[in-house]
Tab-separated table of C-alpha atoms in Angstrom:
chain	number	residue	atom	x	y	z
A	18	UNK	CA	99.738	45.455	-67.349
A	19	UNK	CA	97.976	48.662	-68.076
A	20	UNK	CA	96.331	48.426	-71.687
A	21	UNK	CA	97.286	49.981	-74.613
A	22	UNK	CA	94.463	52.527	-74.943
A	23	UNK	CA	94.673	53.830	-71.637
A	24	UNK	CA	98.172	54.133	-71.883
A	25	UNK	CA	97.539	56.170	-74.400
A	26	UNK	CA	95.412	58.655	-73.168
A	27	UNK	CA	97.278	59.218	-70.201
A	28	UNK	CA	99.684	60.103	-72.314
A	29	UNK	CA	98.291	62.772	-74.294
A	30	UNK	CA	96.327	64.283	-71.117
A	31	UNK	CA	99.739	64.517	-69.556
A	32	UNK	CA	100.931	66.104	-73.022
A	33	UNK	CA	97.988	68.555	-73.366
A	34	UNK	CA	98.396	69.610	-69.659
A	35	UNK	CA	101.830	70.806	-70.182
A	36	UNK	CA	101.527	72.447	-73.788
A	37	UNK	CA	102.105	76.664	-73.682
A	38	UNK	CA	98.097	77.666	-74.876
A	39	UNK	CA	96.209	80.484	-73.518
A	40	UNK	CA	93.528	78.040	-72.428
A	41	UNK	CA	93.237	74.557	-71.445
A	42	UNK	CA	93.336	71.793	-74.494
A	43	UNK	CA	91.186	69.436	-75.764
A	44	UNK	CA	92.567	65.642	-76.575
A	45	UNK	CA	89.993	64.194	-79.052
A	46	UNK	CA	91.079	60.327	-79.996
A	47	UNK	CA	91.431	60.234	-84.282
A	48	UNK	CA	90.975	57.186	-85.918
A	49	UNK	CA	93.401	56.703	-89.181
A	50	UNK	CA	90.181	55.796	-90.878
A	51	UNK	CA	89.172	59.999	-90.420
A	52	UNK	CA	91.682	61.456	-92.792
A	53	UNK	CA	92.814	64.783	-92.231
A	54	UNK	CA	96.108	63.162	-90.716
A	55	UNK	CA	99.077	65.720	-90.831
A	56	UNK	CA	101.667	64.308	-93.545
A	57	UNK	CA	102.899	67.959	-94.934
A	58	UNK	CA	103.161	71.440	-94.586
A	59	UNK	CA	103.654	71.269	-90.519
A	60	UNK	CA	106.549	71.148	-88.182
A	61	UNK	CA	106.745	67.649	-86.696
A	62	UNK	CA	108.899	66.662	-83.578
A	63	UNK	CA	109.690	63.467	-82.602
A	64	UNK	CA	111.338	61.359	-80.359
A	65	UNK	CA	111.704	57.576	-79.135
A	66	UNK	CA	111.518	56.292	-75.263
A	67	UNK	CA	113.203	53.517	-74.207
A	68	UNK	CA	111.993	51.480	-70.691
A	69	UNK	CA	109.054	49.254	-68.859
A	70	UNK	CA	107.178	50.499	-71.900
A	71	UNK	CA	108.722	51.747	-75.005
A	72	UNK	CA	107.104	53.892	-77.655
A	73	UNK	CA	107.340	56.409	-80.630
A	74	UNK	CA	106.031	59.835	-80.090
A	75	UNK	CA	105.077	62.180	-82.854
A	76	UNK	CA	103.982	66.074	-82.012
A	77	UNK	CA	103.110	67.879	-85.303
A	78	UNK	CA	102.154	71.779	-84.933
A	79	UNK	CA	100.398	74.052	-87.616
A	80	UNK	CA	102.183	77.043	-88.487
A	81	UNK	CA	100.694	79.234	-85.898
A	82	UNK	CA	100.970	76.872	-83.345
A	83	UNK	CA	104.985	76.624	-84.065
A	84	UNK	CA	105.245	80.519	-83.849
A	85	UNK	CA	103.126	81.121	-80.945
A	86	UNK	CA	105.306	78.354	-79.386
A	87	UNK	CA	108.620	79.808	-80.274
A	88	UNK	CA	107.328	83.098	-78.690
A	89	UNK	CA	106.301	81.277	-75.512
A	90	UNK	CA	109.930	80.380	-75.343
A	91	UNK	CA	111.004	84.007	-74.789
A	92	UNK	CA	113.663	83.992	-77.557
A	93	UNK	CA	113.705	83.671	-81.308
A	94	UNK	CA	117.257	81.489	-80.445
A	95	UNK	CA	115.228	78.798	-78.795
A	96	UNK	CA	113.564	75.911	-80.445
A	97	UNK	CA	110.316	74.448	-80.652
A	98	UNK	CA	111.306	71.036	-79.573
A	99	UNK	CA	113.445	72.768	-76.458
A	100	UNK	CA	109.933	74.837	-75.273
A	101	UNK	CA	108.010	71.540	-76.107
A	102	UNK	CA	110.502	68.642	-74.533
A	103	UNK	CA	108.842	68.700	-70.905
A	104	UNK	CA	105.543	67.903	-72.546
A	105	UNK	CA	106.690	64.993	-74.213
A	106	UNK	CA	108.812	64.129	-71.115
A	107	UNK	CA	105.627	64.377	-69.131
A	108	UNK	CA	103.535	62.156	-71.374
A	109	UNK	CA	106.305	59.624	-71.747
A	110	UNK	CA	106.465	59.260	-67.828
A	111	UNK	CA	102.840	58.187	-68.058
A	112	UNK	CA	104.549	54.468	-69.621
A	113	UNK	CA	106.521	53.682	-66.778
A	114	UNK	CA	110.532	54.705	-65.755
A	115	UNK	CA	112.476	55.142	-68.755
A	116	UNK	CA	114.890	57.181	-70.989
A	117	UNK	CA	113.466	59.611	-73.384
A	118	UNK	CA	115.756	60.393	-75.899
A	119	UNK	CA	116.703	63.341	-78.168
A	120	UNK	CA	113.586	64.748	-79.662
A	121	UNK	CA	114.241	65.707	-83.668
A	122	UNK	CA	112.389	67.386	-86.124
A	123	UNK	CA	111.572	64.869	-88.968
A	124	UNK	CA	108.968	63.351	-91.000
A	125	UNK	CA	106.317	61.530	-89.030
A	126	UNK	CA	103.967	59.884	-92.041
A	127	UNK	CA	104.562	56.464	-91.178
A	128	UNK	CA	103.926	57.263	-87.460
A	129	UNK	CA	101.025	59.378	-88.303
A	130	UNK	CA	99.253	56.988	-91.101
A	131	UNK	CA	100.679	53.503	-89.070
A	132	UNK	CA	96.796	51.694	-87.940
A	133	UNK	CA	99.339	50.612	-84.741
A	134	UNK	CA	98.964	54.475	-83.831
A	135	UNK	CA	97.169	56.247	-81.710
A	136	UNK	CA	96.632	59.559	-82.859
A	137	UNK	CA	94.955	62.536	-81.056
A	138	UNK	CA	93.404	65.836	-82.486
A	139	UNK	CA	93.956	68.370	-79.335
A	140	UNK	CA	92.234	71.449	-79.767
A	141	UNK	CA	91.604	74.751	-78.025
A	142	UNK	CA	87.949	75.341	-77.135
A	143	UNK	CA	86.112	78.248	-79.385
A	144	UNK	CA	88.394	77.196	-82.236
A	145	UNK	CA	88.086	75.517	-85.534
A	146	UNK	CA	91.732	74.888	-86.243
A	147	UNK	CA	93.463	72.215	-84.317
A	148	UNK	CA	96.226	73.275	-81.926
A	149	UNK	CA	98.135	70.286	-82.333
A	150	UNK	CA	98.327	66.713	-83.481
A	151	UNK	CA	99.830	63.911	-81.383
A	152	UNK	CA	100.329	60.301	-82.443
A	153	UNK	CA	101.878	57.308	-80.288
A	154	UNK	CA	102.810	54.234	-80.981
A	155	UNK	CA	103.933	51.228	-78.711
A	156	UNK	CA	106.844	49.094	-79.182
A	157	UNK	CA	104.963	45.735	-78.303
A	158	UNK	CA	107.934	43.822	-78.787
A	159	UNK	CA	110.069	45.911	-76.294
A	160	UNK	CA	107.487	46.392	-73.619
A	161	UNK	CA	106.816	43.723	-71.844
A	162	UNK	CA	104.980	43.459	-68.522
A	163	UNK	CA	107.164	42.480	-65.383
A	164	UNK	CA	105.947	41.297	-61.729
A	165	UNK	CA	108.508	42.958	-59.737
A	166	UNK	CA	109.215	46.704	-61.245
A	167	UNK	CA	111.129	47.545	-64.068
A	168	UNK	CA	113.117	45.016	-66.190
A	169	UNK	CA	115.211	46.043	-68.833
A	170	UNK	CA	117.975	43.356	-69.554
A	171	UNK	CA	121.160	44.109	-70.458
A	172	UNK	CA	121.228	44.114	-74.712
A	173	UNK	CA	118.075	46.683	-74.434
A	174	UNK	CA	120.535	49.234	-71.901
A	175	UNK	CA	123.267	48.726	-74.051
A	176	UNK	CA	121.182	50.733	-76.923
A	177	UNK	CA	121.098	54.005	-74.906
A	178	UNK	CA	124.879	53.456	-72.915
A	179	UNK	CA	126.135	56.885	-74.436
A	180	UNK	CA	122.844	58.652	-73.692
A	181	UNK	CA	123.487	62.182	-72.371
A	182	UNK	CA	121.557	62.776	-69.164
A	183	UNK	CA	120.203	66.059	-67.364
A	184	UNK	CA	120.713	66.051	-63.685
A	185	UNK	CA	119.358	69.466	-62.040
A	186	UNK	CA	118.533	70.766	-58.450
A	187	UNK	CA	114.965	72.614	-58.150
A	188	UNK	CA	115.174	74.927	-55.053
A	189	UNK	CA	111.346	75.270	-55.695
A	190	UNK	CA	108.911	75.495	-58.566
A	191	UNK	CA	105.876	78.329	-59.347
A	192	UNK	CA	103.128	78.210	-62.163
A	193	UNK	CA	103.070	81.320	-64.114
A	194	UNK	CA	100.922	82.094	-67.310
A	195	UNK	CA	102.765	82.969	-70.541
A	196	UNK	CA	101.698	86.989	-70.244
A	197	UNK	CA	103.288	86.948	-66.578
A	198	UNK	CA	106.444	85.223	-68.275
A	199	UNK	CA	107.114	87.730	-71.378
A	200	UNK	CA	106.148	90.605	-68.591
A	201	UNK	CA	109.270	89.591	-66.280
A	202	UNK	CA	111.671	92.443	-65.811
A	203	UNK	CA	115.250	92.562	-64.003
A	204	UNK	CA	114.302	93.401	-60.514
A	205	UNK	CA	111.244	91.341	-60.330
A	206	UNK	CA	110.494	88.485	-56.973
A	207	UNK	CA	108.936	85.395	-58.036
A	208	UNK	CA	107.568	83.900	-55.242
A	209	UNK	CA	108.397	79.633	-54.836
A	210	UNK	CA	106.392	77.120	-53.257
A	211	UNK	CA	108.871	76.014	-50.546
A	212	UNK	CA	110.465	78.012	-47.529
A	213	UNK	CA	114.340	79.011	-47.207
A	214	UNK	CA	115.984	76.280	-46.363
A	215	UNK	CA	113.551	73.093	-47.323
A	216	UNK	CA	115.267	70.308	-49.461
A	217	UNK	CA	116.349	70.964	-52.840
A	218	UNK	CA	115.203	68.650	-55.439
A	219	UNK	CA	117.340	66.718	-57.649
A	220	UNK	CA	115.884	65.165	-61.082
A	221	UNK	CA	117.813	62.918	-63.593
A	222	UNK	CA	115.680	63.791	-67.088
A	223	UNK	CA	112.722	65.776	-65.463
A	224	UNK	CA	112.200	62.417	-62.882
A	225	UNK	CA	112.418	62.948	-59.014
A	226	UNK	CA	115.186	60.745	-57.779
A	227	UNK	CA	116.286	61.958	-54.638
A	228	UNK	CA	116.779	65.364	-52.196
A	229	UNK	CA	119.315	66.829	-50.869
A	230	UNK	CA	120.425	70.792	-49.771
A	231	UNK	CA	122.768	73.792	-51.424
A	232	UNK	CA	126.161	74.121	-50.407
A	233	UNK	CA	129.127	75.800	-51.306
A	234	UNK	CA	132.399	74.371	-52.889
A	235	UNK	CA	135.376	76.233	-53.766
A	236	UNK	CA	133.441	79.145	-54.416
A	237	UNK	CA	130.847	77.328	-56.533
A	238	UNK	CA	127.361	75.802	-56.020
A	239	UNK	CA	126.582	72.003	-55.353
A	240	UNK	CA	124.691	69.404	-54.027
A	241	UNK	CA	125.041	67.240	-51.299
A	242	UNK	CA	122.241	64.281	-51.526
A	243	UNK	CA	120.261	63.903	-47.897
A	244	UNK	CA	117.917	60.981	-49.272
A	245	UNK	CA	117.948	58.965	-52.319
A	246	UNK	CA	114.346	58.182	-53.442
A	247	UNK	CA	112.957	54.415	-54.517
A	248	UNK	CA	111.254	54.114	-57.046
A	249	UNK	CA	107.590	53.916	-55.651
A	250	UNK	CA	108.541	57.485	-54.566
A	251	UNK	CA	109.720	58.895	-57.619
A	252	UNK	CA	106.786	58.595	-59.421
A	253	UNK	CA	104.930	61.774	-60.614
């Protein structure tokens, strides 16, 4: 089983990789023992996930950070934990398959200030104030190690049976900076990184689970599947 530690820095490099800054963002590891630990006067999302490795996830964001974040999202309407879920989602999938669930805004201290915590100082280069703060925590008594995939009995699925899950299609995908975003107009092309008429693909939660192609019923769109993925191949 892959230790704690490194767990947890694949976690927040997946995090800080997917994070709306201008530039690209610094993890720095921050012991409890530092001080300086956010506890008050920031907005703090978090959010449990449940699977081959569970954990608690904490993302706490200075003022400016929240605002530049809510701008990022395009609308004043739109949240900072909607613009901020496929980070977490992405630094969750570092732990294994799983179920991420709702992410909330509410009071991390005990996450934050736990010594079972991991908690990360990510900063922007050329700047004093930290972007963000991440802390993560492993449930050691729900993650255990298994020889043949994922095993998660019963009681533990029973915990998450009314879950709400996302299924979507992704007809193709494009990276775009924030400026290009907010400059979009009706009328423009963005160009996709697939060809007319390659596999759509469909994604329970943000994970890759199978393909399939576009077609038409009764007048509205759908999906029929073409391959279902195993799990070796839904990874990443």
């Amino acid at each position: 089983m892959t230790s704690a530690p490194t767990l947890h820095t694949g976690a927040v490099d997946a995090l800080a990789r997917l994070l709306p800054a201008d530039g690209p963002l610094e993890p720095l590891p921050w012991p409890v023992t530092n001080g300086e630990i956010p506890t008050s006067g920031m907005t703090t999302l978090t959010v449990d996930y449940l699977g081959a490795v569970s954990a608690e996830l904490a993302l706490s964001l200075p003022t400016a950070t929240e605002a530049a974040i809510r701008a990022a999202g395009g609308s004043s309407s739109v949240s900072a934990a909607d613009v901020l879920r496929p980070a977490l989602e992405a630094a969750a999938e570092t732990l294994g398959s799983g179920v991420l669930g709702d992410v909330a805004q509410d009071d991390s201290t005990a996450l934050f200030t736990d010594p079972q915590s991991s908690v990360f100082r990510i900063s922007e280069p050329g700047r004093t104030e930290p972007f963000a703060w991440f802390a993560i925590r492993i449930d050691q008594a729900a993650s255990r190690p298994s020889s043949g995939g994922t095993d998660i009995s019963a009681h533990k699925m029973g915990r998450i049976h009314d879950v709400e899950m996302a299924l979507s299609v992704v007809i193709g995908r494009t990276r775009m900076t924030v400026a290009n975003v907010l400059g979009l107009e009706p009328g423009d092309v963005v160009d996709l990184d697939r060809s007319a008429g390659a596999p759509a693909d469909i994604l329970l939660n943000g994970r890759l689970i199978a393909h399939g192609e576009v077609v038409v019923v009764d007048q509205e769109y759908a999906v029929r599947l073409t391959k279902i993925l195993d799990s070796a191949e839904t990874v990443g």
